[in-house]
Each structure stands twice: as C-alpha cells, then as structure tokens.
PDB file of C-alpha atoms in Angstrom:
ATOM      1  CA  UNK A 766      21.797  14.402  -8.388  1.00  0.00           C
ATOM      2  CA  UNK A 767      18.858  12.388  -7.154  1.00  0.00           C
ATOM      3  CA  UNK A 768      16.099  14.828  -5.995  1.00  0.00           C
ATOM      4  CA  UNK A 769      15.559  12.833  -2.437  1.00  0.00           C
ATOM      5  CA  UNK A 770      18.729  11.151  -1.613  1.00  0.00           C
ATOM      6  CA  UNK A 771      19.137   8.334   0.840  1.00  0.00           C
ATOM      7  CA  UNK A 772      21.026   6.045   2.637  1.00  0.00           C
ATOM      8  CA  UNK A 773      19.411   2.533   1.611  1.00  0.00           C
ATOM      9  CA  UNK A 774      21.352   0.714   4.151  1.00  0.00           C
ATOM     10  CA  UNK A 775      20.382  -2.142   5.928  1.00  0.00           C
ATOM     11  CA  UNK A 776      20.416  -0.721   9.630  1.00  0.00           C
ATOM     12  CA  UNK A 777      20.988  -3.744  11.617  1.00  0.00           C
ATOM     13  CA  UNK A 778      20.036  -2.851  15.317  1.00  0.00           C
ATOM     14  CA  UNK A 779      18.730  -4.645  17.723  1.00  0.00           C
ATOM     15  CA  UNK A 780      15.900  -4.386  20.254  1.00  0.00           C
ATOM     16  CA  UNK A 781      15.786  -1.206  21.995  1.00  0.00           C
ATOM     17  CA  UNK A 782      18.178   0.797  20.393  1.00  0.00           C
ATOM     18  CA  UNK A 783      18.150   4.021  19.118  1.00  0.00           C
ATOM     19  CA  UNK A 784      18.282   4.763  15.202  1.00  0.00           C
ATOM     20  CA  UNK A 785      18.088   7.548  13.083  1.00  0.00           C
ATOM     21  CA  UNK A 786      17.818   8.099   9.552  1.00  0.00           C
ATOM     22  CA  UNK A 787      18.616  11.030   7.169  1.00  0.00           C
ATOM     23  CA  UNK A 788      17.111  12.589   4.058  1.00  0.00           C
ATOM     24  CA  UNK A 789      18.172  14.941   2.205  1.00  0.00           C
ATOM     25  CA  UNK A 790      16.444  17.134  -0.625  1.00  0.00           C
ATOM     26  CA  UNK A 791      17.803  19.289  -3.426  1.00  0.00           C
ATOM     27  CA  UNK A 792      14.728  21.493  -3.891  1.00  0.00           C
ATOM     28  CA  UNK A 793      14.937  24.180  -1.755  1.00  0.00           C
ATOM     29  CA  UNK A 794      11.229  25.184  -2.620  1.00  0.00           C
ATOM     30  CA  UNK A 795      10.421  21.975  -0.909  1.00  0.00           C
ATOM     31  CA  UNK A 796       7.091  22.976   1.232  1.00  0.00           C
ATOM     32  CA  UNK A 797       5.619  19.614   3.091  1.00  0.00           C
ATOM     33  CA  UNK A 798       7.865  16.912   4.128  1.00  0.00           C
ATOM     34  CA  UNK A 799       6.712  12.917   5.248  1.00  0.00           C
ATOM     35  CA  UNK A 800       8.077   9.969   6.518  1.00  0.00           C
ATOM     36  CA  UNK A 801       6.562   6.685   5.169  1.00  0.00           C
ATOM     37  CA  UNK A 802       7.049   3.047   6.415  1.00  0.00           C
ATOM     38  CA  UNK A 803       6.864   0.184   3.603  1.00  0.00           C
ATOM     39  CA  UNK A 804       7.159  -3.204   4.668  1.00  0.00           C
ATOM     40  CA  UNK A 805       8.035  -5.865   2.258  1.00  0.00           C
ATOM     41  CA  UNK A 806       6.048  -6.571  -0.225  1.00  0.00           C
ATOM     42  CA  UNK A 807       3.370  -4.219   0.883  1.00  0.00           C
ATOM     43  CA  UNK A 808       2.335  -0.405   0.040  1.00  0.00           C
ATOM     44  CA  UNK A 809       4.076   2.915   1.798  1.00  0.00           C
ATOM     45  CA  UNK A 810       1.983   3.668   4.713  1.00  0.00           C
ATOM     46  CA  UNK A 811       2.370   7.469   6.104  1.00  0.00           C
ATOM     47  CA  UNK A 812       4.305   7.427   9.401  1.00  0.00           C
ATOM     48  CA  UNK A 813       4.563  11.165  10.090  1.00  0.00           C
ATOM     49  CA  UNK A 814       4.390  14.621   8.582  1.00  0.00           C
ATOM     50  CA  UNK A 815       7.576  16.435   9.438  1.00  0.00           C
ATOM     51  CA  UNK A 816       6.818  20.524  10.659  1.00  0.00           C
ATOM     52  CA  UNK A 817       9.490  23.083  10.715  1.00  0.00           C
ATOM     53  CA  UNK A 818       9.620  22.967  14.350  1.00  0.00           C
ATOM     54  CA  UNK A 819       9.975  19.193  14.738  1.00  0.00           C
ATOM     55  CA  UNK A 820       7.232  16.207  15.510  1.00  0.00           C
ATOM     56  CA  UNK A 821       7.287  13.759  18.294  1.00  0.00           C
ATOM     57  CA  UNK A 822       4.890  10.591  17.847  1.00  0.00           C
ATOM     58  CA  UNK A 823       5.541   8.347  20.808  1.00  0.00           C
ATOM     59  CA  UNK A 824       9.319   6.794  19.863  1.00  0.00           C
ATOM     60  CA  UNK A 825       9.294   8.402  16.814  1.00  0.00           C
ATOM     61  CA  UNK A 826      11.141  12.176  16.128  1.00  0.00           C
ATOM     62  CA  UNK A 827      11.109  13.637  13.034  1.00  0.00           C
ATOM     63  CA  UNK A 828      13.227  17.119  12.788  1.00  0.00           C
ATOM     64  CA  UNK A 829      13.552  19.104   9.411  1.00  0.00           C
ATOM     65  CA  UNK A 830      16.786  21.405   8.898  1.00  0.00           C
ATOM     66  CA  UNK A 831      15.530  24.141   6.035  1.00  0.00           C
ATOM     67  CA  UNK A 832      19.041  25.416   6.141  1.00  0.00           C
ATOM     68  CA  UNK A 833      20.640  22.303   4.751  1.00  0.00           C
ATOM     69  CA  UNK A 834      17.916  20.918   3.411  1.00  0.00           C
ATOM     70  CA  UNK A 835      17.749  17.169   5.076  1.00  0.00           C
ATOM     71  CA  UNK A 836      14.782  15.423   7.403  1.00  0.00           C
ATOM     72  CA  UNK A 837      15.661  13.008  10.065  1.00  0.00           C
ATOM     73  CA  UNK A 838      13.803  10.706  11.600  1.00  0.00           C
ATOM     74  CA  UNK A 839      15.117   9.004  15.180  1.00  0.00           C
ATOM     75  CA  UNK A 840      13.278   5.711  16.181  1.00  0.00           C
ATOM     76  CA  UNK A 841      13.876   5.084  20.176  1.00  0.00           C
ATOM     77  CA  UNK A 842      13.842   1.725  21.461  1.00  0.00           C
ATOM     78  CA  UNK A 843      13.607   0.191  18.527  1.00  0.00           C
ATOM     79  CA  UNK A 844      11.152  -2.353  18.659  1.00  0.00           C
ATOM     80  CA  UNK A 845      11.532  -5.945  16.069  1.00  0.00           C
ATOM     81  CA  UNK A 846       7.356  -4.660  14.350  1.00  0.00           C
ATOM     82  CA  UNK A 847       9.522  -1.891  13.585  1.00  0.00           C
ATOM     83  CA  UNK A 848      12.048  -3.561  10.930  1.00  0.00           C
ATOM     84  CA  UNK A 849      10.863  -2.040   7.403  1.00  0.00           C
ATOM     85  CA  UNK A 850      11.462   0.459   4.695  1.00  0.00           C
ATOM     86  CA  UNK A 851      11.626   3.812   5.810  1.00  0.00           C
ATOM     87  CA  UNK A 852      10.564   6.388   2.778  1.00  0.00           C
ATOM     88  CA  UNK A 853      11.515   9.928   2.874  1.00  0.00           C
ATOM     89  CA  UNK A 854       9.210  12.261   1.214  1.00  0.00           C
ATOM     90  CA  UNK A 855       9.087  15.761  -0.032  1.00  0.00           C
ATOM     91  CA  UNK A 856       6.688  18.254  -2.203  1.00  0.00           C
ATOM     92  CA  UNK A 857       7.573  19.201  -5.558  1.00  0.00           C
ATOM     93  CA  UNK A 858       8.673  22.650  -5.454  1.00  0.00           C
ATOM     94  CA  UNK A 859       5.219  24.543  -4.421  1.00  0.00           C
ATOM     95  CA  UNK A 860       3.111  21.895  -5.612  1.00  0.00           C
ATOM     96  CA  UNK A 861       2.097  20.722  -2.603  1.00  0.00           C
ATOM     97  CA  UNK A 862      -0.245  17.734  -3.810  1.00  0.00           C
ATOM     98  CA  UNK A 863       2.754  16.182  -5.734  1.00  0.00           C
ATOM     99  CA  UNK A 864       5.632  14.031  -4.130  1.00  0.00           C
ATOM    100  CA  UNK A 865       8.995  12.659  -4.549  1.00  0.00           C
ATOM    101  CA  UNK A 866       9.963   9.789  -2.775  1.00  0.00           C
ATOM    102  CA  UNK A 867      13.136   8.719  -1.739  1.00  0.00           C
ATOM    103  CA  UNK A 868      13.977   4.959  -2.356  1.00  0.00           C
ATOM    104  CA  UNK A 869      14.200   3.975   1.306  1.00  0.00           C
ATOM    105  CA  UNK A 870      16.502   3.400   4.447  1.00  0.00           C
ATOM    106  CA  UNK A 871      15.990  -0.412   5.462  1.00  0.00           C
ATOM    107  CA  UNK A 872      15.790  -1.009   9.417  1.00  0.00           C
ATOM    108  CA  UNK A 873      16.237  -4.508  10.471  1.00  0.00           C
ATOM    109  CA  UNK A 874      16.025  -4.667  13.901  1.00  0.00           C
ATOM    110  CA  UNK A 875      17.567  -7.965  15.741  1.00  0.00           C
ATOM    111  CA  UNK A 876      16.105  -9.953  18.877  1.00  0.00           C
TER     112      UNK A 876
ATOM    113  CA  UNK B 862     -10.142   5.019   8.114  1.00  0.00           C
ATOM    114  CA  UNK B 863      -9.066   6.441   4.174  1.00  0.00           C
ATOM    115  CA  UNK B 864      -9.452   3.361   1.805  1.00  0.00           C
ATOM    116  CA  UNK B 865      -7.886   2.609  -1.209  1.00  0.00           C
ATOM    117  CA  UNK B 866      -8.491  -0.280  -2.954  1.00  0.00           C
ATOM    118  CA  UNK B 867      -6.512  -1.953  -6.286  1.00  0.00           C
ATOM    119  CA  UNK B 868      -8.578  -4.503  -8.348  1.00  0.00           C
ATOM    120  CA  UNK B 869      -5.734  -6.777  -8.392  1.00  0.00           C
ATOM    121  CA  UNK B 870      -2.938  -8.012  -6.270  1.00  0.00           C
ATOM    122  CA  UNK B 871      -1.407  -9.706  -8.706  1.00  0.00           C
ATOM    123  CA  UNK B 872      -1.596  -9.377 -12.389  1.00  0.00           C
ATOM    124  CA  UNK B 873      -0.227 -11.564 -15.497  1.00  0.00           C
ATOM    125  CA  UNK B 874      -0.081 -10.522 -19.034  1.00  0.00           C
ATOM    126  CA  UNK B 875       1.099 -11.320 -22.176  1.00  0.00           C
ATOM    127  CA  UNK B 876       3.113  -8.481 -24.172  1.00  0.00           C
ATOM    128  CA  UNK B 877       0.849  -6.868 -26.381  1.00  0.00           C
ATOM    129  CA  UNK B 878      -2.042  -7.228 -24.251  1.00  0.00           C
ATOM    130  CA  UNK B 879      -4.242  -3.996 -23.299  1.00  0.00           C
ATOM    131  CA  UNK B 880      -4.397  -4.009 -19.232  1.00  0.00           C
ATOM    132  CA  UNK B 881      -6.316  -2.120 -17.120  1.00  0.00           C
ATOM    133  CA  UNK B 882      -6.115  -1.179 -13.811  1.00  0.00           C
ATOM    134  CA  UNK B 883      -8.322  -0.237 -11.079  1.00  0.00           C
ATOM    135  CA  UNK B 884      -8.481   2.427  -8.136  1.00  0.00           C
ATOM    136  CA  UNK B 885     -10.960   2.882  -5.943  1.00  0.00           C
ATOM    137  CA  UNK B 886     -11.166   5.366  -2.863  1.00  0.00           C
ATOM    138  CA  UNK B 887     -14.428   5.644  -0.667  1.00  0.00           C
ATOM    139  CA  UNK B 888     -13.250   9.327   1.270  1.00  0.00           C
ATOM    140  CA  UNK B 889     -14.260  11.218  -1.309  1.00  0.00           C
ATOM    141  CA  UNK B 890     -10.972  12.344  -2.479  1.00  0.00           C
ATOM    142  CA  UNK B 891     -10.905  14.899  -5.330  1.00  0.00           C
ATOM    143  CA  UNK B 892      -6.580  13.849  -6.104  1.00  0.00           C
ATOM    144  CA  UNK B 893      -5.839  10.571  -7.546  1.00  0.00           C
ATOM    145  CA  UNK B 894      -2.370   9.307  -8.548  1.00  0.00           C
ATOM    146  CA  UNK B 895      -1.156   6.617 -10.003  1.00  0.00           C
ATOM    147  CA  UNK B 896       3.088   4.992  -9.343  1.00  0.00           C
ATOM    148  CA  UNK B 897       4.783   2.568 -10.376  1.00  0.00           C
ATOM    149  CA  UNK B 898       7.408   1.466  -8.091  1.00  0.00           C
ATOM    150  CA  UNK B 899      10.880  -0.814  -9.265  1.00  0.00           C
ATOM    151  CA  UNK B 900      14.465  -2.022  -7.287  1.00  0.00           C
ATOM    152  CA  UNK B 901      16.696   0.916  -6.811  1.00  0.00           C
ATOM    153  CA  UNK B 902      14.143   3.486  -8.848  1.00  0.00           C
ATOM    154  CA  UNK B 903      11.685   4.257  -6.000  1.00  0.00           C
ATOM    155  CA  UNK B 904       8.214   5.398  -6.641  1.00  0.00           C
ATOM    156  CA  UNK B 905       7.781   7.118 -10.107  1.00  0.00           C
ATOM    157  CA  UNK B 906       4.688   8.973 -10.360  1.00  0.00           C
ATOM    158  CA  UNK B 907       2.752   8.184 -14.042  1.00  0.00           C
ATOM    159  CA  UNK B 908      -0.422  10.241 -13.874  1.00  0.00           C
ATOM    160  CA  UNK B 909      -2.716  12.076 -11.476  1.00  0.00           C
ATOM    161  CA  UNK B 910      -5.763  13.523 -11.674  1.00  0.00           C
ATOM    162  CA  UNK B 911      -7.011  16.788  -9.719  1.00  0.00           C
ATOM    163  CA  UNK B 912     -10.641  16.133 -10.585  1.00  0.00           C
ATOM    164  CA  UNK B 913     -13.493  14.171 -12.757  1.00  0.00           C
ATOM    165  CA  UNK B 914     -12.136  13.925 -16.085  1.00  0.00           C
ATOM    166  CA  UNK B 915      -8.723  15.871 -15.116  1.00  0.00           C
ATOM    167  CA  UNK B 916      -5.914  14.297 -16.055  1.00  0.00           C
ATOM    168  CA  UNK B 917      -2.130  15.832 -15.577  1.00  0.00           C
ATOM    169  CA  UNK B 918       1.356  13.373 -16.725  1.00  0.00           C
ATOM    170  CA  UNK B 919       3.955  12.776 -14.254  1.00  0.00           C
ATOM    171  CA  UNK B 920       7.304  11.960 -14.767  1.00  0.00           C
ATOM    172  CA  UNK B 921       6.786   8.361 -16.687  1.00  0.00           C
ATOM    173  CA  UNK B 922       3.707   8.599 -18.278  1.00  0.00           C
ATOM    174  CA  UNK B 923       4.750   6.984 -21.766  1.00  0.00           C
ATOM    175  CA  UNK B 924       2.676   4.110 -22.615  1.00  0.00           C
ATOM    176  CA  UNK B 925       0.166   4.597 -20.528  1.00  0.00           C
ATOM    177  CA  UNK B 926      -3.131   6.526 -20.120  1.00  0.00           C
ATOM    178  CA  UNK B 927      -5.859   7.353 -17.647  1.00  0.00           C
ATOM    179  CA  UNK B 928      -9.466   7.626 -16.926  1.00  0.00           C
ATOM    180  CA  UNK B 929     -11.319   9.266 -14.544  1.00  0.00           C
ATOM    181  CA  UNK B 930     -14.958   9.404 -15.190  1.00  0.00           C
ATOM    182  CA  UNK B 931     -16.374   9.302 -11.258  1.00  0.00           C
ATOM    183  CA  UNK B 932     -14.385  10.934  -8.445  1.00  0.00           C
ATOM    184  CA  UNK B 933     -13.921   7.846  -6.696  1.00  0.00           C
ATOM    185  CA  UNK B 934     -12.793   5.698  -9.392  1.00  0.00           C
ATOM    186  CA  UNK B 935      -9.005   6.400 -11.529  1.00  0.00           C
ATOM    187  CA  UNK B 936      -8.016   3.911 -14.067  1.00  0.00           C
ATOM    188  CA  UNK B 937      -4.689   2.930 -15.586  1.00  0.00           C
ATOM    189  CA  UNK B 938      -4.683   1.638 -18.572  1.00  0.00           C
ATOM    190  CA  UNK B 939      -1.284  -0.533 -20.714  1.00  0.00           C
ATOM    191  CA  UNK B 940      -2.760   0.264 -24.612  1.00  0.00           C
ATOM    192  CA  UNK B 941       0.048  -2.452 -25.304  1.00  0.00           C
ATOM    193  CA  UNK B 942       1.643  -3.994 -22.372  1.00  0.00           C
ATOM    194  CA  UNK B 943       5.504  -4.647 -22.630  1.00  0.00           C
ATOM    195  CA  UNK B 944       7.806  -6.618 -20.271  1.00  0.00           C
ATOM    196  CA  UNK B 945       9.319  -3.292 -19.385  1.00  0.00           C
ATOM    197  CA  UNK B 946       5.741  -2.508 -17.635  1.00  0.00           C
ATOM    198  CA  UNK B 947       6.495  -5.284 -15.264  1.00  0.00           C
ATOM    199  CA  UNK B 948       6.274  -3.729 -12.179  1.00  0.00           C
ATOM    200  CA  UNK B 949       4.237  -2.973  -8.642  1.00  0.00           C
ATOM    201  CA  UNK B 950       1.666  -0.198  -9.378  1.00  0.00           C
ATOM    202  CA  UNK B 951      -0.014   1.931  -6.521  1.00  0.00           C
ATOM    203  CA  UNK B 952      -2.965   3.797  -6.521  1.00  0.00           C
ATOM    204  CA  UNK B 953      -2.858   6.999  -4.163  1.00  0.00           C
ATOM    205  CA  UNK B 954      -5.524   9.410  -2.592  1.00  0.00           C
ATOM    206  CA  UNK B 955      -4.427  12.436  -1.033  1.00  0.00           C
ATOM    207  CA  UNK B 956      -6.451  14.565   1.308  1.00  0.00           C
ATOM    208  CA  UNK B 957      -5.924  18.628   2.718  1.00  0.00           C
ATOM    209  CA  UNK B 958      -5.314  17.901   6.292  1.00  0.00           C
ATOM    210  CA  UNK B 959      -5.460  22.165   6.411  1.00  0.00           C
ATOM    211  CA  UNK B 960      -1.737  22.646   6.228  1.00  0.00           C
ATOM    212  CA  UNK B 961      -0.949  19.874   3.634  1.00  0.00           C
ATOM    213  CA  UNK B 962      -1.714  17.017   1.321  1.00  0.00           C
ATOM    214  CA  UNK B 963      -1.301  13.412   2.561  1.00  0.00           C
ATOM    215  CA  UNK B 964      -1.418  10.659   0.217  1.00  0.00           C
ATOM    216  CA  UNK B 965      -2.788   6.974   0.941  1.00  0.00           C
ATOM    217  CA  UNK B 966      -2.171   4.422  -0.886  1.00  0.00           C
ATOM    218  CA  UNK B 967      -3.578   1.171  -2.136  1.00  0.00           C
ATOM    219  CA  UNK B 968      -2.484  -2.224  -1.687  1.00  0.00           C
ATOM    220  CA  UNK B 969      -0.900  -2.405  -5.168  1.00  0.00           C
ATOM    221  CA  UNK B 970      -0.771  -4.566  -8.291  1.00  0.00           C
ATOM    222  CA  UNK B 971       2.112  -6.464  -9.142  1.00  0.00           C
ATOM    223  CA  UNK B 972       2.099  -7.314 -12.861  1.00  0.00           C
ATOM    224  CA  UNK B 973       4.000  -9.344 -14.747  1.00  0.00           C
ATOM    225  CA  UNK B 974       4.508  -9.004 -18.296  1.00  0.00           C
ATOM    226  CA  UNK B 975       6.009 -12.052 -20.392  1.00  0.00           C
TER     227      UNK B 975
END
C-alpha cells in the first residue's frame, strides 16, 4: 500500500465549478499535512498547510479527518489558471522536516 | 520571497559521465533536500542535509552522493551517470514556520542520460 494514495484523475470541470480532491495516508503518526500545486513541466509550489481544524484560503478549503486518515482539498469556482497537478503531502511519522508526496490529482478545468 | 535556484534546467549526459548538480537557497535555510521526480513514481526523496556537512539518505539514495560544504549551497552528485538517472531533479529548502516545516523548491533539472 502506497504511503499517500491518490486519485490521479484527470478532473475535467469547467469554469466555476466546484471540485474537491482526496488524500489519503497510511501513517497514522502523520503530524503536518500540505497541499502543493505543480503545473506542467514546472516544480511543486506549496498551496496550503492543512490544520486539524480546517484552512480556508480564498476558494480554496483544505479539511484533515485524523480519524480516517485522508486530507481534502475543495477548489470553488474553479477558475481555467487553476488547471494543474494537485500534490498531497504528509510528514514522515514524527519527522516533521521529511515528506511524502502523493503523485497528484490532475484538474483540467474547461472554458 | 524563499529562493531556490538549480544550476541547470536542462541537463545532457553521456552514461558513465560524473554529473553534478547544483542548489542554491539565499533564506538562510539550515534543511536541504534533494528529489528526483518520474511518471507514476512521484517525488522520491535521495538525500537531505540538516546542516553544513550533514548529510542523512532518503529512500533512493543509491548512486548518488552529496555535498554540503556552505549552508546555502547542497550538491548532487551522479559518480557514474546511467540512463536509469534520467529524470527531473528538485532541490528543496524547508523553513520552521513555528508549528511546521515547509519546503520550497527549485525550478529543477531535467537530465537526460543516453
């Protein structure tokens, strides 16, 4: 079992809609959690941290369940800049200066 | 603005060859990493480095090594490059933000072994 599993689509939306993406984790010592946006041919750029009690940055939610170990992250009104790779994140165990990295949820988002 | 910077985009080398690359971060970062990143595999971390002249292995460090003889400087060095080293490599900094780490990363370096 992959240590950061997810669903590599592609999402095909299209402008303004609302998408979400899970993540989920099989370390349960898992202490920091990230979203991180890759567009093609370019290096992961960090979108969010994810906290226990949920993050809000502008159309972007990010929500961590602890419980069943998976992050989510919900784009609203999804705009075309936002079509990328989507890179879920988590800490080693409780190393929390090492990472595992999913290998991405693709958005494409349609005019 | 945290700034990472690769000394190559791209990178072309003949198997056999000895390759080395570049990382430089100007924020004073005390972690360095190193990745390589493939189709389907995700970012694989090779080495990282806590510290001047501190070196730890990741998960894929085989046939490869690292130096880190000023903070703001982490090499990777291919002793013998091999087509299965063709890859993108990224360079990562990571900083305490007081409840975690967060990583930036470089541009990258896309070699190409033949």
């Amino acid at each position: 079992r992959k240590e950061v599993e997810q669903d590599p689509g592609p999402f095909n939306v299209p402008e303004g809609a609302t998408v979400a993406f899970n993540c989920t984790y099989s370390n349960s010592a898992s202490q920091s959690f990230f979203w991180y946006r890759q567009d093609c041919r370019k290096e992961p750029k960090l979108l969010m941290s994810v906290y226990s009690s949920g993050n809000e940055d502008g159309r972007f939610t990010a929500q961590l369940n602890r419980a069943s170990q998976y992050i989510s992250l919900l784009i609203r009104d999804s705009k075309l800049s936002d079509s990328a790779t989507y890179l879920c994140v988590v800490t080693i165990g409780g190393a929390t200066n090492k990472l595992i990295f999913g290998t991405g949820t693709l958005l494409a988002v349609q005019p | 603005d945290v700034k990472v910077t690769q000394s190559s985009r791209y990178l072309v080398k003949r198997t056999g060859e000895k390759v080395f690359l570049e990382c430089v971060q100007d924020m004073d970062h005390e972690n360095m990493f190193w990745y390589r990143q493939d189709p389907g595999l995700g970012l694989r971390l090779i080495y990282f480095s806590y510290d001047v002249k501190m070196k730890e292995k990741g998960d894929i460090p085989e046939g490869y090594s690292v130096s880190r003889e000023k903070k703001e400087r982490f090499s990777l060095i291919l002793e013998s490059a091999s087509t299965n080293q063709t890859s993108m490599y990224l360079c990562a900094s990571s900083r305490w933000t007081g409840a975690t780490y967060e990583q930036y990363f470089g541009p990258g370096t896309r070699l190409t072994v033949t």
